[in-house]
Amino acid sequence: MATMSLALDINNKNGQCTIKIKGILDISTVEIFHEEFEKCGSFNRLVIDFSEMRFVDSTGIGTIMQVIYASQERGYTVKFNGLKEKAREVFETVGLFEIMKAMQDRGR
Amino acid sequence: MFDRAGVSFFSDSSDKYNVLHKEIEIARNIQSMLLNARLPEFDGGEVTGISIPARLIGGDYFDFYPLPNGKLRIVIGDVMGKGIPAAMLMILTRGAFRSASESIKGPGETLRSMNNAIENDLRALRSFVTLFCADWDPKSRTLSYANAGHNLPLLIRKKETVTLPKVPGIMLGGLPNQEYKECQIKLNDDEYVFFYTDGIIDAQDMDGNQFKLRRLLQVLQKHDYRNVKELENKVFESIYQFTKGAPQRDDMTMVIFKVTNEKNSDLTDSP
């Protein structure tokens, strides 16, 4: 069985935090994301880079949703970069982009 | 598990493990019984459904609800996550579906009502559910459907297999006060509709390669099956040949509906 792992490259400077997801964001790895995300500190803009994400399951999608919901309370914007076709299709199907839009409209 | 003074009833950890194991077995039986209840008999078609959890119990869901007007309501869904937490929310979803179906006219309204009923709970529990709901009308031979963030079913015709036309709608638990649009499609004799959860196409072999939609389409398009049960067996056969004993990573669920020209006298059976 292929190794299931997640690594995050996090760069937080000048009010922008960029999180690059490398590997698998699923039920076996989301705790790593949550722990690292809580250590990020403050920022105004969050960029999530999916270009090296190999797989996402529903628990991974739920984790991204929590980051989007938190944007309203903590007052930051969220931008997605590097989404591949399969992940974009899954996010589109479940309605993640609509939730992101609704949260950001409410935050304005 | 604890008395009022906070003292454990269990003498050692093996007792605790045995009780837990037994309770999980009972939960598994409850879920299996709820999912695999008697298949409905109805005019103009046949249907089957099966759910195989990745762990002892799972978060996938399907259900059938014969409506008093002679229509059959079909639902398939996927709760975020796996195992016991997902199974608990699957039961919540089932309750909301059955309760909505008692009084709700169409699939769009059913999803709207379900989202209104459980959105708060799902948000508080940091979870969500994707659902696809369809009503089969044997008189007009029409399938009306609405979607809450679930992958679209496949329509198997003699010459082609295609996804059902897209209809917008986000997952249950994503946002409050959602409206779910409906779409309709007319079906002919011997056409099949294949509803499924992503565990089917995401099934993996030992090297992490996925079964994928194209392999599923190949099985469906062969037409070397005569009825819904035979097709169900063919799909699983094909998945297991592909995964070659690799551990199942996600719950796998499918519901297969076939249009026939047969009449059933059992139509008005209550669920």
Coordinates of C-alpha atoms in Angstrom, one line a residue:
Chain A
M1 CA 0.0 0.0 0.0
A2 CA 1.3 3.5 -0.9
T3 CA 2.5 5.6 2.0
M4 CA -0.2 7.9 3.4
S5 CA 1.5 11.1 4.4
L6 CA 1.0 14.8 4.6
A7 CA 3.6 17.6 4.7
L8 CA 2.8 21.3 4.9
D9 CA 5.0 24.2 3.7
I10 CA 3.9 27.2 5.7
N11 CA 5.0 30.7 5.0
N12 CA 3.5 33.5 7.0
K13 CA 4.8 37.0 6.3
N14 CA 3.5 40.5 5.7
G15 CA -0.1 39.5 6.6
Q16 CA -0.2 36.7 4.1
C17 CA 0.0 33.0 5.1
T18 CA 0.6 30.5 2.4
I19 CA 0.0 26.8 3.2
K20 CA 1.2 24.3 0.6
I21 CA -0.4 20.9 1.0
K22 CA 2.0 18.1 -0.1
G23 CA 0.6 14.6 -0.2
I24 CA -2.7 13.3 1.1
L25 CA -5.3 15.2 3.0
D26 CA -7.6 12.6 4.4
I27 CA -8.9 11.1 7.6
S28 CA -5.5 9.8 8.5
T29 CA -3.7 13.1 8.1
V30 CA -6.1 16.0 8.9
E31 CA -4.9 16.2 12.5
I32 CA -1.5 17.3 11.1
F33 CA -3.2 20.1 9.2
H34 CA -5.2 21.3 12.2
E35 CA -2.1 21.3 14.5
E36 CA 0.0 23.2 12.0
F37 CA -2.8 25.6 11.1
E38 CA -3.2 26.6 14.8
K39 CA 0.5 27.4 15.0
C40 CA 0.3 29.8 12.0
G41 CA -0.4 33.0 14.1
S42 CA -2.3 35.9 12.7
F43 CA -2.7 37.0 9.1
N44 CA -5.2 38.9 6.8
R45 CA -5.0 36.6 3.8
L46 CA -4.7 32.8 3.6
V47 CA -3.5 31.2 0.4
I48 CA -3.9 27.4 0.2
D49 CA -1.7 25.9 -2.5
F50 CA -3.1 22.5 -3.7
S51 CA -0.6 21.9 -6.5
E52 CA 1.2 19.0 -4.7
M53 CA -1.9 17.5 -3.0
R54 CA -2.3 14.0 -4.3
F55 CA -5.6 13.0 -2.7
V56 CA -8.4 14.5 -0.7
D57 CA -11.3 12.7 1.0
S58 CA -14.5 14.0 2.6
T59 CA -12.7 14.5 6.0
G60 CA -10.0 16.6 4.1
I61 CA -12.8 18.6 2.5
G62 CA -14.3 19.1 5.9
T63 CA -11.0 20.5 7.2
I64 CA -10.8 23.0 4.3
M65 CA -14.4 24.0 5.2
Q66 CA -13.4 24.6 8.8
V67 CA -10.6 27.0 7.6
I68 CA -13.2 28.8 5.4
Y69 CA -15.7 29.1 8.3
A70 CA -12.9 30.4 10.6
S71 CA -12.2 33.1 8.1
Q72 CA -15.4 34.9 9.1
E73 CA -14.5 34.8 12.8
R74 CA -10.8 35.6 12.5
G75 CA -11.3 38.2 9.6
Y76 CA -9.1 36.8 6.9
T77 CA -9.7 36.1 3.2
V78 CA -9.1 32.7 1.6
K79 CA -7.7 32.0 -1.8
F80 CA -7.1 28.6 -3.5
N81 CA -4.1 28.1 -5.8
G82 CA -2.9 25.2 -7.9
L83 CA -6.1 23.1 -7.8
K84 CA -5.9 20.2 -10.1
E85 CA -8.9 19.1 -12.2
K86 CA -10.0 16.2 -10.0
A87 CA -9.9 18.2 -6.8
R88 CA -11.6 21.2 -8.4
E89 CA -14.3 18.9 -9.7
V90 CA -14.9 17.4 -6.2
F91 CA -14.9 20.8 -4.5
E92 CA -17.3 22.0 -7.1
T93 CA -19.6 19.0 -6.7
V94 CA -19.9 19.3 -2.9
G95 CA -20.4 23.1 -3.1
L96 CA -17.2 24.3 -1.4
F97 CA -16.8 27.3 -3.7
E98 CA -20.3 28.4 -2.9
I99 CA -19.6 28.2 0.8
M100 CA -16.4 30.1 0.3
K101 CA -18.3 32.8 -1.6
A102 CA -21.1 33.0 1.0
M103 CA -18.5 33.3 3.9
Q104 CA -16.5 36.0 2.1
D105 CA -19.7 38.0 1.1
R106 CA -20.8 37.9 4.8
G107 CA -17.3 39.1 5.9
R108 CA -17.5 42.2 3.7
Chain B
M1 CA -19.6 2.9 31.8
F2 CA -19.1 4.7 35.1
D3 CA -21.2 4.8 38.2
R4 CA -22.0 8.1 39.9
A5 CA -18.8 8.2 41.9
G6 CA -16.9 7.9 38.7
V7 CA -15.6 4.4 39.3
S8 CA -15.3 2.2 36.3
F9 CA -17.6 -0.8 36.1
F10 CA -14.9 -2.7 34.3
S11 CA -12.4 -4.7 36.2
D12 CA -9.7 -4.5 33.6
S13 CA -9.0 -3.3 30.1
S14 CA -9.9 -6.6 28.5
D15 CA -13.4 -6.4 29.9
K16 CA -13.6 -2.9 28.5
Y17 CA -12.4 -4.1 25.1
N18 CA -14.9 -7.0 25.1
V19 CA -17.9 -4.7 25.9
L20 CA -16.8 -2.2 23.3
H21 CA -16.3 -4.9 20.7
K22 CA -19.8 -6.3 21.5
E23 CA -21.4 -2.9 21.3
I24 CA -19.8 -2.2 17.9
E25 CA -21.0 -5.6 16.6
I26 CA -24.6 -4.6 17.8
A27 CA -24.2 -1.2 16.1
R28 CA -23.1 -2.9 12.9
N29 CA -26.1 -5.2 13.0
I30 CA -28.4 -2.3 13.6
Q31 CA -26.9 -0.4 10.7
S32 CA -27.0 -3.4 8.4
M33 CA -30.6 -4.1 9.2
L34 CA -31.6 -0.5 8.6
L35 CA -29.8 -0.3 5.3
N36 CA -30.8 -3.8 4.0
A37 CA -34.5 -3.7 4.7
R38 CA -36.9 -5.3 2.3
L39 CA -36.5 -4.0 -1.2
P40 CA -39.6 -2.1 -2.4
E41 CA -41.8 -3.5 -5.1
F42 CA -43.3 -1.0 -7.5
D43 CA -44.7 -0.5 -11.0
G44 CA -42.4 -0.1 -13.9
G45 CA -39.0 -1.0 -12.5
E46 CA -36.8 -2.9 -10.1
V47 CA -34.2 -1.7 -7.7
T48 CA -31.4 -2.9 -5.5
G49 CA -28.9 -1.3 -3.1
I50 CA -25.9 -2.4 -1.1
S51 CA -23.4 -0.7 1.2
I52 CA -20.1 -2.1 2.3
P53 CA -18.4 -0.2 5.0
A54 CA -14.6 0.2 5.0
R55 CA -14.6 -0.3 8.8
L56 CA -17.0 -2.3 11.0
I57 CA -19.7 0.4 10.4
G58 CA -19.8 3.2 7.9
G59 CA -21.2 6.6 6.9
D60 CA -22.7 5.8 3.5
Y61 CA -26.5 5.8 3.2
F62 CA -29.2 4.7 0.8
D63 CA -32.9 4.3 1.3
F64 CA -36.1 3.7 -0.6
Y65 CA -39.4 5.2 0.3
P66 CA -42.6 4.2 -1.6
L67 CA -44.8 7.3 -1.7
P68 CA -48.6 7.1 -1.3
N69 CA -49.1 8.5 -4.8
G70 CA -47.4 5.4 -6.4
K71 CA -44.0 7.1 -6.8
L72 CA -40.8 5.6 -5.4
R73 CA -38.3 7.9 -3.6
I74 CA -34.7 6.8 -3.8
V75 CA -31.9 8.5 -1.8
I76 CA -28.1 7.8 -1.6
G77 CA -25.6 9.7 0.5
D78 CA -22.2 10.0 2.0
V79 CA -21.5 11.3 5.5
M80 CA -18.1 13.0 6.0
G81 CA -15.6 10.7 7.6
K82 CA -15.7 7.0 8.5
G83 CA -16.5 4.5 11.2
I84 CA -18.6 5.1 14.3
P85 CA -18.8 9.0 14.1
A86 CA -20.0 8.8 10.5
A87 CA -22.4 6.0 11.3
M88 CA -24.1 8.1 14.0
L89 CA -24.6 10.9 11.6
M90 CA -25.9 8.5 9.0
I91 CA -28.7 7.5 11.4
L92 CA -29.4 11.2 11.9
T93 CA -29.6 11.6 8.1
R94 CA -31.9 8.6 7.8
G95 CA -34.3 10.0 10.4
A96 CA -34.4 13.4 8.6
F97 CA -35.0 11.7 5.2
R98 CA -37.8 9.4 6.4
S99 CA -39.5 12.2 8.4
A100 CA -39.3 14.6 5.4
S101 CA -40.6 11.9 3.0
E102 CA -43.8 11.5 5.1
S103 CA -45.0 14.9 4.0
I104 CA -42.8 16.3 1.3
K105 CA -43.8 16.6 -2.3
G106 CA -40.6 16.3 -4.3
P107 CA -36.8 15.6 -4.0
G108 CA -35.8 19.3 -4.0
E109 CA -38.2 20.0 -1.2
T110 CA -37.0 16.9 0.7
L111 CA -33.4 18.1 0.6
R112 CA -34.4 21.6 1.6
S113 CA -36.3 20.2 4.6
M114 CA -33.5 17.9 5.6
N115 CA -30.9 20.7 5.4
N116 CA -33.2 22.9 7.6
A117 CA -33.6 20.0 10.1
I118 CA -29.9 19.0 10.5
E119 CA -27.7 21.9 9.3
N120 CA -27.2 23.2 12.8
D121 CA -26.2 19.8 14.2
L122 CA -23.8 19.1 11.3
R123 CA -22.2 22.5 11.6
A124 CA -21.7 22.1 15.3
L125 CA -20.2 18.6 14.7
R126 CA -18.0 20.0 11.9
S127 CA -19.4 17.5 9.5
F128 CA -21.5 17.4 6.3
V129 CA -23.5 15.0 4.2
T130 CA -23.8 14.7 0.4
L131 CA -27.1 13.4 -0.8
F132 CA -28.8 12.6 -4.1
C133 CA -32.6 12.2 -4.0
A134 CA -34.8 11.0 -6.9
D135 CA -38.5 10.2 -7.3
W136 CA -39.5 7.6 -9.9
D137 CA -43.0 8.2 -11.4
P138 CA -44.1 4.9 -13.1
K139 CA -47.1 6.7 -14.7
S140 CA -45.1 9.3 -16.6
R141 CA -41.9 7.1 -16.6
T142 CA -40.1 10.1 -15.3
L143 CA -37.2 10.4 -12.8
S144 CA -37.3 13.8 -11.0
Y145 CA -34.2 14.5 -8.9
A146 CA -32.3 17.0 -6.8
N147 CA -28.7 17.0 -5.6
A148 CA -27.0 18.1 -2.4
G149 CA -23.4 18.0 -3.4
H150 CA -23.3 14.3 -4.4
N151 CA -21.7 12.8 -7.5
L152 CA -24.2 12.5 -10.3
P153 CA -25.6 9.0 -11.0
L154 CA -25.0 7.3 -14.4
L155 CA -27.7 6.6 -16.9
I156 CA -27.0 3.4 -18.8
R157 CA -28.6 3.2 -22.2
K158 CA -28.1 0.6 -24.9
K159 CA -25.6 2.7 -26.8
E160 CA -24.1 4.9 -24.2
T161 CA -23.6 5.5 -20.5
V162 CA -23.7 9.1 -19.4
T163 CA -24.1 11.1 -16.2
L164 CA -27.5 12.5 -15.5
P165 CA -27.9 16.2 -16.5
K166 CA -26.4 18.4 -13.8
V167 CA -28.5 20.1 -11.2
P168 CA -27.1 22.6 -8.7
G169 CA -27.2 22.1 -4.9
I170 CA -24.6 22.1 -2.1
M171 CA -24.0 19.5 0.6
L172 CA -26.3 19.3 3.7
G173 CA -24.7 21.1 6.6
G174 CA -22.8 23.6 4.4
L175 CA -25.1 26.7 4.6
P176 CA -28.5 27.4 6.1
N177 CA -31.7 28.0 4.0
Q178 CA -30.7 26.3 0.9
E179 CA -33.0 25.7 -2.1
Y180 CA -32.5 22.6 -4.2
K181 CA -33.5 22.8 -7.8
E182 CA -35.1 19.8 -9.5
C183 CA -34.4 18.2 -12.9
Q184 CA -36.4 15.6 -14.7
I185 CA -35.5 12.9 -17.2
K186 CA -37.8 10.5 -19.1
L187 CA -36.6 6.9 -19.0
N188 CA -37.4 3.9 -21.3
D189 CA -37.6 0.2 -20.8
D190 CA -34.3 -1.6 -20.0
E191 CA -32.5 1.6 -19.1
Y192 CA -30.6 1.6 -15.8
V193 CA -29.7 4.4 -13.4
F194 CA -26.6 3.7 -11.3
F195 CA -26.3 5.7 -8.1
Y196 CA -23.0 5.4 -6.2
T197 CA -20.7 6.9 -3.6
D198 CA -17.1 7.9 -4.3
G199 CA -15.7 4.8 -2.5
I200 CA -16.6 2.8 -5.7
I201 CA -14.4 4.8 -8.0
D202 CA -11.7 5.6 -5.4
A203 CA -11.2 2.0 -4.5
Q204 CA -7.4 1.4 -4.6
D205 CA -5.0 -1.5 -5.3
M206 CA -1.9 -2.1 -3.3
D207 CA 0.1 0.5 -5.3
G208 CA -2.5 3.2 -4.6
N209 CA -3.9 3.2 -8.1
Q210 CA -7.7 4.0 -8.2
F211 CA -10.5 2.1 -9.9
K212 CA -11.7 5.3 -11.4
L213 CA -14.8 6.2 -13.3
R214 CA -13.5 4.9 -16.7
R215 CA -13.3 1.3 -15.3
L216 CA -16.8 1.6 -13.8
L217 CA -18.1 2.8 -17.2
Q218 CA -16.5 -0.2 -19.0
V219 CA -18.4 -2.6 -16.7
L220 CA -21.7 -0.8 -17.0
Q221 CA -21.4 -0.5 -20.8
K222 CA -20.8 -4.2 -21.4
H223 CA -24.5 -5.1 -20.9
D224 CA -23.6 -8.7 -20.0
Y225 CA -26.2 -8.6 -17.2
R226 CA -30.0 -9.1 -17.1
N227 CA -31.1 -7.4 -14.0
V228 CA -30.1 -5.1 -11.2
K229 CA -28.6 -7.7 -8.9
E230 CA -26.5 -9.2 -11.7
L231 CA -25.1 -5.8 -12.5
E232 CA -24.3 -5.2 -8.8
N233 CA -22.4 -8.4 -8.7
K234 CA -20.5 -7.5 -11.9
V235 CA -19.4 -4.2 -10.5
F236 CA -18.1 -5.7 -7.2
E237 CA -16.4 -8.5 -9.1
S238 CA -14.6 -5.9 -11.2
I239 CA -13.6 -3.8 -8.2
Y240 CA -12.2 -6.8 -6.3
Q241 CA -10.3 -8.0 -9.4
F242 CA -8.8 -4.6 -9.6
T243 CA -7.9 -4.1 -5.9
K244 CA -6.5 -7.6 -5.5
G245 CA -7.1 -7.8 -1.8
A246 CA -5.8 -4.3 -0.9
P247 CA -7.6 -3.0 2.2
Q248 CA -10.8 -1.1 1.5
R249 CA -10.2 2.6 2.4
D250 CA -13.7 4.1 2.0
D251 CA -17.3 2.9 2.3
M252 CA -18.7 1.6 -1.0
T253 CA -22.4 2.0 -1.8
M254 CA -24.4 1.6 -4.9
V255 CA -28.1 1.7 -5.8
I256 CA -29.2 0.3 -9.2
F257 CA -32.6 1.1 -10.7
K258 CA -33.9 -0.5 -13.9
V259 CA -36.9 0.5 -15.9
T260 CA -39.2 -2.4 -16.9
N261 CA -42.7 -2.6 -18.2
E262 CA -43.9 -4.8 -15.4
K263 CA -46.8 -4.0 -13.1
N264 CA -46.8 -4.8 -9.4
S265 CA -49.8 -5.3 -7.3
D266 CA -47.8 -4.5 -4.1
L267 CA -47.5 -0.9 -5.1
T268 CA -49.2 0.8 -2.2
D269 CA -47.2 -1.1 0.5
S270 CA -46.2 1.4 3.2
P271 CA -42.5 1.5 4.1

